[in-house]
Amino acid sequence: MKKFLSLFFFLALALVFVGCKEDKEYTLSLAGPETVKVGDSITLVPTTDKPEAVFTWTSSNTAVATVNNGVVTGVAKGTAVVTVKVEGVGEKFLVVNVSEFSFSLAGGDSVKVEKTLTLTATTDKPSPSYTWSTSDASVATVANGVVTGKKAGTATITCALAGVGSLTKVVTVRALTTLTVGSTTEAGVNMFSTFWGNNATNADVRALTFGYGTVSYQKEAARYEIDPTVVKKLDVKANEDGTKTYTIEINQGLVWNDGTPIDAKDYVFPMLMGINPVFATAIGKALTTTGDIVGSKDFADPAKNADGKAELPGVDLLGDYKFSITINADRFPYYYEFLYYSAAPWPLHVIAPKADIVQGTNGAKITGTWTVDALKETVDKDGKGYRYDISVTCGPYNLYNFDEATSTATLKINEKYAGDYQGQKPDIDYVVFKYVTSATQMQALLNGEIDLIESVSSGDAIIAGLKEVAYDKIKFSTFSRNGYGLIAFHCDKPAGPTADVEVRQAIAYLINRNLFLETYTRGYGILPNGQYGLAQWMVEASMNEDGVVQGRDKDGKEVALNSYSYDPVKAVQLLEQAGWKYDAEGKDYVQAPDYTSVRYKKEGDKLVKLSVPWGNTPNNPVSELIRSQLLPNAKAVGMEITDQTMDFNTLLYKHYYGAYGDGYGVPKDEDGDGKWTEADIPEYEKEETDAREYHMVNLGTGFSTGLFEPYYDVSIEYWGWDGGANINYLYDKEMLEAAEKMMRAASDEEYLRAWQQYQLRYNILLPSLPLYSDMYHAFYSPKLKNYEVTAEWTMTEAILYATVEG
């Protein structure tokens, strides 16, 4: 009986639900031209959401116009009503005017507020006179076909042609849109180039404001190629002396955002300025050169180019839109050869307004006013020069405002931008980079204070974000990190204890990196044991069947990279092996019960304390993990790590450049043989200021898209403050040779073997201790559309293809 009642109840409910079902109301629309010339045809397009709809067409006057499946043919002058009908839906009609003349209206149907849209009317009527009008001037105005958006909404624009008829176009006016990017890196004041540092936010600002490089990373090809928006033609010539010349002709019509045409001089200018002795003096740095370009070493030498106006033989100005670059014979092969013909413009008329670029007898050169004082006036100008105010640029956006107090940079769309390699131009009107902390960024996104978090790496933050995604509050994308988090060391003698490889290795053994990885990434990352990131192809190619990345020794044998598993006993052995076995009185070290004792090392008649100054930033979960995991473990074995917290820009600048110097002079090839050895390390002058206040710092780093070329990071030629690249202050012959083999690789296989050799040495010497390489997650507002990022296709490329709903 119960079963019967249940069945009866179920059937009753079913009848109720079926009986309550309402018929769906379908829609029907009709669009297309409203004017056709006698003997010509136009096509009308019906749209309905009814499945398998059958359209029935009729004309009110077939003597004037006929219709067949939406194709209307003009028969004689007059008007006819063309109707389309769908059974069960309804009908729609258009009044079609048939004229002896053709008449059409072309152009877009959408425009932003304060922007213009041009509609074009065409006819074969002699001496036509068009009359333009708008249905709502508060939304959009029109004059001679130019529609100007006034406020968000729609307006019907009508173009009337006397004696023929009128055409209309419904134009949607969209509000200006803003994308606010939350950045956990405070933007610094230095906006121009990387001479004064390169934090992540400033790098993003530069990527969006500068542009028109001759080569670009192209998503479909997954590699760098010539940018057709910029380059008209590239010719490559192998010369008899082994050098190679790249002749580049750029397209005409490219302009700076102030309307000034961009020409070949603007491309040659950075090559003459970037290594110029006069510019180096003006900015207080000794600029180095790779020496790739023929004659560049002599050009960069103040003794040979004191006024900065020497000719650069490897660069020729060949015309208004053509220049060439010649590379030295000993620089081939080169794994990244496209970099030899990669060039981007700087605004000569802004940075050096009274100078000029001309072709000399043996190369391009600077003429006119080119002095230290003149460059200080334009580049620095007491904090108001081009270094800080990049008012003239040529990328997709202009720097609209920078608020140093809040580290907020606002970019505004560059209306004169010609597009990326596909001609793509941005749709988002404003991009704002706003500083947020790691702890508050997700709440800021949920509150609508920001619209995008570019790359979240903390596992807790990722999980919190994914929960909000599940509630459909925000959207996300995920991609492998092209970089890693690390602890970086200064490895030179003046840095103190971290100069000893055993101390650096001991620190590695004192951190349970697997626990660190799990705590920080919560499963969204891997533990790297070298200078690499999860996204690099070399990583997977070097894994054995157990997923362990293999290095390669100097005999070519594969060797698993040391994972430095947590081992305090091994750490103590290494410290004592390096001589850190005494107490403050020079006696054998004995650990105090309360772990307050510190180890010392004898250097001559002096005792050196095992004290490592650590620089870190506030509100940083990585710093907190180091503080909780490393510091007590170090204290337990007699190592003192002093904890110094500061803002990120101070930390980065002092770590990279020593703030105002690092005590070293300019790197010089003392014997002039072109080879850099330990004997060429610049002399350390104690009387000079060494403003590196700490010698261990936790950072995150990202590799350039599609590139990994560490040669400059480990070469003596690029040592420290004046060298500008080797900021770990480490020289190792084997590591440098491996890095050079990577540069000179003629194939992927050669490059991979050299990469493995390099990683093994890096793993042993530990100029930096890798902590994690994670799966980045980008979280963003649902109003951000078409935002697609990968490890190689980054935010600054993706923004050009994205839109923001008003």
mmCIF file of N, CA and C in Angstrom, residues 575-673:
data_model
loop_
_atom_site.group_PDB
_atom_site.id
_atom_site.type_symbol
_atom_site.label_atom_id
_atom_site.label_comp_id
_atom_site.label_asym_id
_atom_site.label_seq_id
_atom_site.Cartn_x
_atom_site.Cartn_y
_atom_site.Cartn_z
ATOM 1 N N LEU A 575 80.465 23.561 8.669
ATOM 2 C CA LEU A 575 80.949 24.764 9.335
ATOM 3 C C LEU A 575 82.332 24.527 9.950
ATOM 4 N N GLU A 576 82.502 23.407 10.600
ATOM 5 C CA GLU A 576 83.800 23.119 11.217
ATOM 6 C C GLU A 576 84.862 22.867 10.156
ATOM 7 N N GLN A 577 84.455 22.270 9.061
ATOM 8 C CA GLN A 577 85.371 22.031 7.941
ATOM 9 C C GLN A 577 85.903 23.354 7.393
ATOM 10 N N ALA A 578 85.068 24.382 7.424
ATOM 11 C CA ALA A 578 85.470 25.692 6.905
ATOM 12 C C ALA A 578 86.163 26.552 7.956
ATOM 13 N N GLY A 579 86.369 26.003 9.161
ATOM 14 C CA GLY A 579 87.111 26.729 10.198
ATOM 15 C C GLY A 579 86.255 27.438 11.211
ATOM 16 N N TRP A 580 84.944 27.307 11.134
ATOM 17 C CA TRP A 580 84.065 27.947 12.100
ATOM 18 C C TRP A 580 83.917 27.032 13.328
ATOM 19 N N LYS A 581 84.999 26.985 14.121
ATOM 20 C CA LYS A 581 85.045 26.027 15.239
ATOM 21 C C LYS A 581 85.590 26.629 16.526
ATOM 22 N N TYR A 582 85.551 27.952 16.606
ATOM 23 C CA TYR A 582 86.067 28.627 17.796
ATOM 24 C C TYR A 582 84.965 29.471 18.438
ATOM 25 N N ASP A 583 85.215 29.824 19.726
ATOM 26 C CA ASP A 583 84.296 30.734 20.394
ATOM 27 C C ASP A 583 84.882 32.141 20.360
ATOM 28 N N ALA A 584 84.262 33.061 21.059
ATOM 29 C CA ALA A 584 84.673 34.459 21.004
ATOM 30 C C ALA A 584 86.061 34.696 21.572
ATOM 31 N N GLU A 585 86.583 33.755 22.355
ATOM 32 C CA GLU A 585 87.911 33.891 22.944
ATOM 33 C C GLU A 585 88.956 33.093 22.186
ATOM 34 N N GLY A 586 88.567 32.453 21.081
ATOM 35 C CA GLY A 586 89.514 31.693 20.285
ATOM 36 C C GLY A 586 89.686 30.266 20.746
ATOM 37 N N LYS A 587 88.862 29.853 21.698
ATOM 38 C CA LYS A 587 88.911 28.478 22.185
ATOM 39 C C LYS A 587 87.970 27.606 21.360
ATOM 40 N N ASP A 588 88.089 26.300 21.536
ATOM 41 C CA ASP A 588 87.196 25.393 20.805
ATOM 42 C C ASP A 588 85.753 25.714 21.139
ATOM 43 N N TYR A 589 84.949 25.722 20.090
ATOM 44 C CA TYR A 589 83.541 26.102 20.255
ATOM 45 C C TYR A 589 82.778 25.023 21.016
ATOM 46 N N VAL A 590 81.993 25.468 21.994
ATOM 47 C CA VAL A 590 81.093 24.598 22.741
ATOM 48 C C VAL A 590 79.714 25.277 22.747
ATOM 49 N N GLN A 591 78.723 24.558 22.304
ATOM 50 C CA GLN A 591 77.380 25.132 22.242
ATOM 51 C C GLN A 591 76.819 25.357 23.648
ATOM 52 N N ALA A 592 76.362 26.578 23.916
ATOM 53 C CA ALA A 592 75.757 26.897 25.201
ATOM 54 C C ALA A 592 74.386 26.215 25.297
ATOM 55 N N PRO A 593 73.993 25.809 26.485
ATOM 56 C CA PRO A 593 72.692 25.133 26.652
ATOM 57 C C PRO A 593 71.509 25.959 26.148
ATOM 58 N N ASP A 594 71.621 27.292 26.251
ATOM 59 C CA ASP A 594 70.512 28.138 25.798
ATOM 60 C C ASP A 594 70.711 28.613 24.367
ATOM 61 N N TYR A 595 71.688 28.036 23.675
ATOM 62 C CA TYR A 595 71.961 28.333 22.255
ATOM 63 C C TYR A 595 72.320 29.792 22.002
ATOM 64 N N THR A 596 72.946 30.429 22.996
ATOM 65 C CA THR A 596 73.339 31.829 22.814
ATOM 66 C C THR A 596 74.768 31.976 22.301
ATOM 67 N N SER A 597 75.519 30.899 22.290
ATOM 68 C CA SER A 597 76.913 30.978 21.835
ATOM 69 C C SER A 597 76.969 31.042 20.311
ATOM 70 N N VAL A 598 77.990 31.705 19.788
ATOM 71 C CA VAL A 598 78.158 31.894 18.342
ATOM 72 C C VAL A 598 79.551 31.439 17.943
ATOM 73 N N ARG A 599 79.639 30.828 16.804
ATOM 74 C CA ARG A 599 80.916 30.345 16.281
ATOM 75 C C ARG A 599 81.770 31.494 15.722
ATOM 76 N N TYR A 600 83.086 31.258 15.729
ATOM 77 C CA TYR A 600 84.038 32.197 15.143
ATOM 78 C C TYR A 600 85.018 31.420 14.284
ATOM 79 N N LYS A 601 85.704 32.170 13.439
ATOM 80 C CA LYS A 601 86.722 31.592 12.562
ATOM 81 C C LYS A 601 87.969 32.460 12.658
ATOM 82 N N LYS A 602 89.130 31.819 12.655
ATOM 83 C CA LYS A 602 90.378 32.568 12.712
ATOM 84 C C LYS A 602 90.829 32.944 11.302
ATOM 85 N N GLU A 603 91.061 34.240 11.129
ATOM 86 C CA GLU A 603 91.640 34.738 9.877
ATOM 87 C C GLU A 603 92.853 35.565 10.253
ATOM 88 N N GLY A 604 94.027 34.934 10.164
ATOM 89 C CA GLY A 604 95.238 35.573 10.648
ATOM 90 C C GLY A 604 95.173 35.709 12.158
ATOM 91 N N ASP A 605 95.371 36.944 12.626
ATOM 92 C CA ASP A 605 95.299 37.177 14.068
ATOM 93 C C ASP A 605 93.938 37.707 14.506
ATOM 94 N N LYS A 606 92.944 37.589 13.595
ATOM 95 C CA LYS A 606 91.619 38.078 13.911
ATOM 96 C C LYS A 606 90.632 36.927 14.066
ATOM 97 N N LEU A 607 89.593 37.181 14.824
ATOM 98 C CA LEU A 607 88.485 36.245 14.932
ATOM 99 C C LEU A 607 87.272 36.857 14.218
ATOM 100 N N VAL A 608 86.689 36.105 13.301
ATOM 101 C CA VAL A 608 85.529 36.566 12.545
ATOM 102 C C VAL A 608 84.293 35.843 13.048
ATOM 103 N N LYS A 609 83.265 36.595 13.352
ATOM 104 C CA LYS A 609 82.031 36.057 13.912
ATOM 105 C C LYS A 609 81.149 35.460 12.807
ATOM 106 N N LEU A 610 80.536 34.306 13.089
ATOM 107 C CA LEU A 610 79.615 33.671 12.142
ATOM 108 C C LEU A 610 78.255 34.356 12.258
ATOM 109 N N SER A 611 78.220 35.553 11.715
ATOM 110 C CA SER A 611 77.007 36.366 11.773
ATOM 111 C C SER A 611 76.625 36.774 10.352
ATOM 112 N N VAL A 612 75.415 36.428 9.962
ATOM 113 C CA VAL A 612 74.940 36.688 8.607
ATOM 114 C C VAL A 612 73.789 37.686 8.670
ATOM 115 N N PRO A 613 73.974 38.896 8.145
ATOM 116 C CA PRO A 613 72.875 39.863 8.120
ATOM 117 C C PRO A 613 71.882 39.517 7.001
ATOM 118 N N TRP A 614 70.624 39.384 7.381
ATOM 119 C CA TRP A 614 69.573 38.944 6.457
ATOM 120 C C TRP A 614 68.608 40.091 6.185
ATOM 121 N N GLY A 615 68.430 40.447 4.922
ATOM 122 C CA GLY A 615 67.496 41.487 4.526
ATOM 123 C C GLY A 615 66.188 40.888 4.066
ATOM 124 N N ASN A 616 65.081 41.469 4.513
ATOM 125 C CA ASN A 616 63.772 40.931 4.158
ATOM 126 C C ASN A 616 62.741 42.046 4.143
ATOM 127 N N THR A 617 61.553 41.729 3.690
ATOM 128 C CA THR A 617 60.490 42.721 3.580
ATOM 129 C C THR A 617 59.347 42.386 4.541
ATOM 130 N N PRO A 618 58.564 43.377 4.932
ATOM 131 C CA PRO A 618 57.456 43.135 5.871
ATOM 132 C C PRO A 618 56.269 42.460 5.179
ATOM 133 N N ASN A 619 55.416 41.856 5.970
ATOM 134 C CA ASN A 619 54.173 41.225 5.479
ATOM 135 C C ASN A 619 54.447 40.218 4.374
ATOM 136 N N ASN A 620 55.511 39.470 4.539
ATOM 137 C CA ASN A 620 55.954 38.525 3.509
ATOM 138 C C ASN A 620 55.913 37.110 4.092
ATOM 139 N N PRO A 621 55.034 36.232 3.599
ATOM 140 C CA PRO A 621 54.929 34.885 4.163
ATOM 141 C C PRO A 621 56.215 34.069 4.016
ATOM 142 N N VAL A 622 56.993 34.328 2.966
ATOM 143 C CA VAL A 622 58.269 33.621 2.807
ATOM 144 C C VAL A 622 59.228 34.044 3.910
ATOM 145 N N SER A 623 59.282 35.337 4.193
ATOM 146 C CA SER A 623 60.134 35.828 5.283
ATOM 147 C C SER A 623 59.718 35.208 6.611
ATOM 148 N N GLU A 624 58.434 35.070 6.824
ATOM 149 C CA GLU A 624 57.953 34.487 8.080
ATOM 150 C C GLU A 624 58.369 33.025 8.204
ATOM 151 N N LEU A 625 58.324 32.297 7.097
ATOM 152 C CA LEU A 625 58.748 30.894 7.138
ATOM 153 C C LEU A 625 60.248 30.781 7.404
ATOM 154 N N ILE A 626 61.035 31.633 6.788
ATOM 155 C CA ILE A 626 62.480 31.633 7.051
ATOM 156 C C ILE A 626 62.734 31.976 8.509
ATOM 157 N N ARG A 627 61.997 32.946 8.976
ATOM 158 C CA ARG A 627 62.159 33.384 10.375
ATOM 159 C C ARG A 627 61.831 32.255 11.353
ATOM 160 N N SER A 628 60.828 31.471 11.031
ATOM 161 C CA SER A 628 60.408 30.415 11.953
ATOM 162 C C SER A 628 61.204 29.124 11.779
ATOM 163 N N GLN A 629 61.700 28.861 10.565
ATOM 164 C CA GLN A 629 62.377 27.589 10.316
ATOM 165 C C GLN A 629 63.897 27.695 10.345
ATOM 166 N N LEU A 630 64.451 28.719 9.697
ATOM 167 C CA LEU A 630 65.917 28.791 9.600
ATOM 168 C C LEU A 630 66.557 29.399 10.836
ATOM 169 N N LEU A 631 66.023 30.512 11.306
ATOM 170 C CA LEU A 631 66.715 31.234 12.373
ATOM 171 C C LEU A 631 66.936 30.404 13.633
ATOM 172 N N PRO A 632 65.934 29.684 14.153
ATOM 173 C CA PRO A 632 66.201 28.863 15.349
ATOM 174 C C PRO A 632 67.148 27.706 15.072
ATOM 175 N N ASN A 633 67.076 27.124 13.878
ATOM 176 C CA ASN A 633 67.992 26.030 13.535
ATOM 177 C C ASN A 633 69.423 26.530 13.422
ATOM 178 N N ALA A 634 69.598 27.729 12.852
ATOM 179 C CA ALA A 634 70.938 28.312 12.750
ATOM 180 C C ALA A 634 71.492 28.622 14.137
ATOM 181 N N LYS A 635 70.650 29.165 14.984
ATOM 182 C CA LYS A 635 71.080 29.491 16.348
ATOM 183 C C LYS A 635 71.524 28.242 17.098
ATOM 184 N N ALA A 636 70.857 27.134 16.817
ATOM 185 C CA ALA A 636 71.167 25.887 17.515
ATOM 186 C C ALA A 636 72.534 25.327 17.147
ATOM 187 N N VAL A 637 73.107 25.745 16.015
ATOM 188 C CA VAL A 637 74.427 25.246 15.615
ATOM 189 C C VAL A 637 75.497 26.328 15.717
ATOM 190 N N GLY A 638 75.143 27.476 16.308
ATOM 191 C CA GLY A 638 76.139 28.513 16.533
ATOM 192 C C GLY A 638 76.245 29.535 15.420
ATOM 193 N N MET A 639 75.225 29.651 14.589
ATOM 194 C CA MET A 639 75.214 30.666 13.515
ATOM 195 C C MET A 639 74.222 31.761 13.880
ATOM 196 N N GLU A 640 74.686 32.991 13.856
ATOM 197 C CA GLU A 640 73.818 34.125 14.130
ATOM 198 C C GLU A 640 73.306 34.694 12.796
ATOM 199 N N ILE A 641 71.998 34.845 12.680
ATOM 200 C CA ILE A 641 71.413 35.498 11.510
ATOM 201 C C ILE A 641 70.646 36.708 12.002
ATOM 202 N N THR A 642 71.142 37.882 11.661
ATOM 203 C CA THR A 642 70.476 39.111 12.102
ATOM 204 C C THR A 642 69.341 39.439 11.143
ATOM 205 N N ASP A 643 68.248 39.883 11.687
ATOM 206 C CA ASP A 643 66.983 40.053 10.967
ATOM 207 C C ASP A 643 66.759 41.535 10.686
ATOM 208 N N GLN A 644 66.831 41.928 9.395
ATOM 209 C CA GLN A 644 66.671 43.331 9.027
ATOM 210 C C GLN A 644 65.526 43.458 8.015
ATOM 211 N N THR A 645 64.471 44.162 8.419
ATOM 212 C CA THR A 645 63.290 44.325 7.568
ATOM 213 C C THR A 645 63.266 45.727 6.983
ATOM 214 N N MET A 646 62.928 45.826 5.690
ATOM 215 C CA MET A 646 62.875 47.119 5.004
ATOM 216 C C MET A 646 61.913 47.018 3.836
ATOM 217 N N ASP A 647 61.562 48.169 3.248
ATOM 218 C CA ASP A 647 60.671 48.132 2.095
ATOM 219 C C ASP A 647 61.394 47.499 0.906
ATOM 220 N N PHE A 648 60.600 46.986 -0.028
ATOM 221 C CA PHE A 648 61.158 46.156 -1.102
ATOM 222 C C PHE A 648 62.120 46.912 -2.005
ATOM 223 N N ASN A 649 61.797 48.145 -2.374
ATOM 224 C CA ASN A 649 62.677 48.876 -3.281
ATOM 225 C C ASN A 649 64.036 49.152 -2.660
ATOM 226 N N THR A 650 64.060 49.450 -1.367
ATOM 227 C CA THR A 650 65.336 49.626 -0.666
ATOM 228 C C THR A 650 66.112 48.325 -0.662
ATOM 229 N N LEU A 651 65.426 47.253 -0.335
ATOM 230 C CA LEU A 651 66.068 45.940 -0.299
ATOM 231 C C LEU A 651 66.669 45.572 -1.660
ATOM 232 N N LEU A 652 65.869 45.729 -2.703
ATOM 233 C CA LEU A 652 66.314 45.324 -4.041
ATOM 234 C C LEU A 652 67.490 46.168 -4.503
ATOM 235 N N TYR A 653 67.387 47.467 -4.326
ATOM 236 C CA TYR A 653 68.430 48.362 -4.824
ATOM 237 C C TYR A 653 69.749 48.130 -4.092
ATOM 238 N N LYS A 654 69.678 47.989 -2.791
ATOM 239 C CA LYS A 654 70.916 47.778 -2.040
ATOM 240 C C LYS A 654 71.518 46.409 -2.321
ATOM 241 N N HIS A 655 70.671 45.414 -2.503
ATOM 242 C CA HIS A 655 71.197 44.081 -2.789
ATOM 243 C C HIS A 655 71.851 44.038 -4.161
ATOM 244 N N TYR A 656 71.198 44.613 -5.153
ATOM 245 C CA TYR A 656 71.743 44.583 -6.502
ATOM 246 C C TYR A 656 72.941 45.508 -6.674
ATOM 247 N N TYR A 657 72.806 46.717 -6.129
ATOM 248 C CA TYR A 657 73.779 47.738 -6.473
ATOM 249 C C TYR A 657 74.520 48.355 -5.288
ATOM 250 N N GLY A 658 74.250 47.850 -4.076
ATOM 251 C CA GLY A 658 74.965 48.391 -2.939
ATOM 252 C C GLY A 658 74.605 49.829 -2.621
ATOM 253 N N ALA A 659 73.462 50.281 -3.084
ATOM 254 C CA ALA A 659 72.961 51.643 -2.849
ATOM 255 C C ALA A 659 73.867 52.696 -3.488
ATOM 256 N N TYR A 660 75.040 52.906 -2.950
ATOM 257 C CA TYR A 660 75.936 53.925 -3.506
ATOM 258 C C TYR A 660 77.317 53.349 -3.820
ATOM 259 N N GLY A 661 77.384 52.086 -4.032
ATOM 260 C CA GLY A 661 78.666 51.469 -4.345
ATOM 261 C C GLY A 661 78.877 50.220 -3.528
ATOM 262 N N ASP A 662 79.787 49.373 -4.001
ATOM 263 C CA ASP A 662 80.041 48.127 -3.297
ATOM 264 C C ASP A 662 81.527 47.961 -2.961
ATOM 265 N N GLY A 663 82.309 49.015 -3.124
ATOM 266 C CA GLY A 663 83.722 48.953 -2.797
ATOM 267 C C GLY A 663 84.605 48.457 -3.914
ATOM 268 N N TYR A 664 83.994 48.081 -5.046
ATOM 269 C CA TYR A 664 84.774 47.574 -6.168
ATOM 270 C C TYR A 664 84.884 48.616 -7.268
ATOM 271 N N GLY A 665 85.972 48.538 -8.008
ATOM 272 C CA GLY A 665 86.142 49.395 -9.170
ATOM 273 C C GLY A 665 85.536 48.757 -10.398
ATOM 274 N N VAL A 666 85.859 49.329 -11.549
ATOM 275 C CA VAL A 666 85.341 48.830 -12.817
ATOM 276 C C VAL A 666 86.054 47.537 -13.194
ATOM 277 N N PRO A 667 85.323 46.495 -13.580
ATOM 278 C CA PRO A 667 85.980 45.263 -14.033
ATOM 279 C C PRO A 667 86.857 45.542 -15.251
ATOM 280 N N LYS A 668 88.073 45.008 -15.247
ATOM 281 C CA LYS A 668 88.997 45.212 -16.362
ATOM 282 C C LYS A 668 89.686 43.897 -16.718
ATOM 283 N N ASP A 669 89.866 43.697 -18.001
ATOM 284 C CA ASP A 669 90.621 42.557 -18.498
ATOM 285 C C ASP A 669 92.097 42.955 -18.429
ATOM 286 N N GLU A 670 92.720 42.646 -17.292
ATOM 287 C CA GLU A 670 94.054 43.178 -17.000
ATOM 288 C C GLU A 670 95.112 42.797 -18.028
ATOM 289 N N ASP A 671 95.076 41.562 -18.515
ATOM 290 C CA ASP A 671 96.103 41.144 -19.473
ATOM 291 C C ASP A 671 95.659 41.313 -20.923
ATOM 292 N N GLY A 672 94.427 41.776 -21.115
ATOM 293 C CA GLY A 672 93.950 42.086 -22.456
ATOM 294 C C GLY A 672 93.782 40.898 -23.372
ATOM 295 N N ASP A 673 93.655 39.701 -22.802
ATOM 296 C CA ASP A 673 93.542 38.514 -23.657
ATOM 297 C C ASP A 673 92.087 38.169 -23.990
#
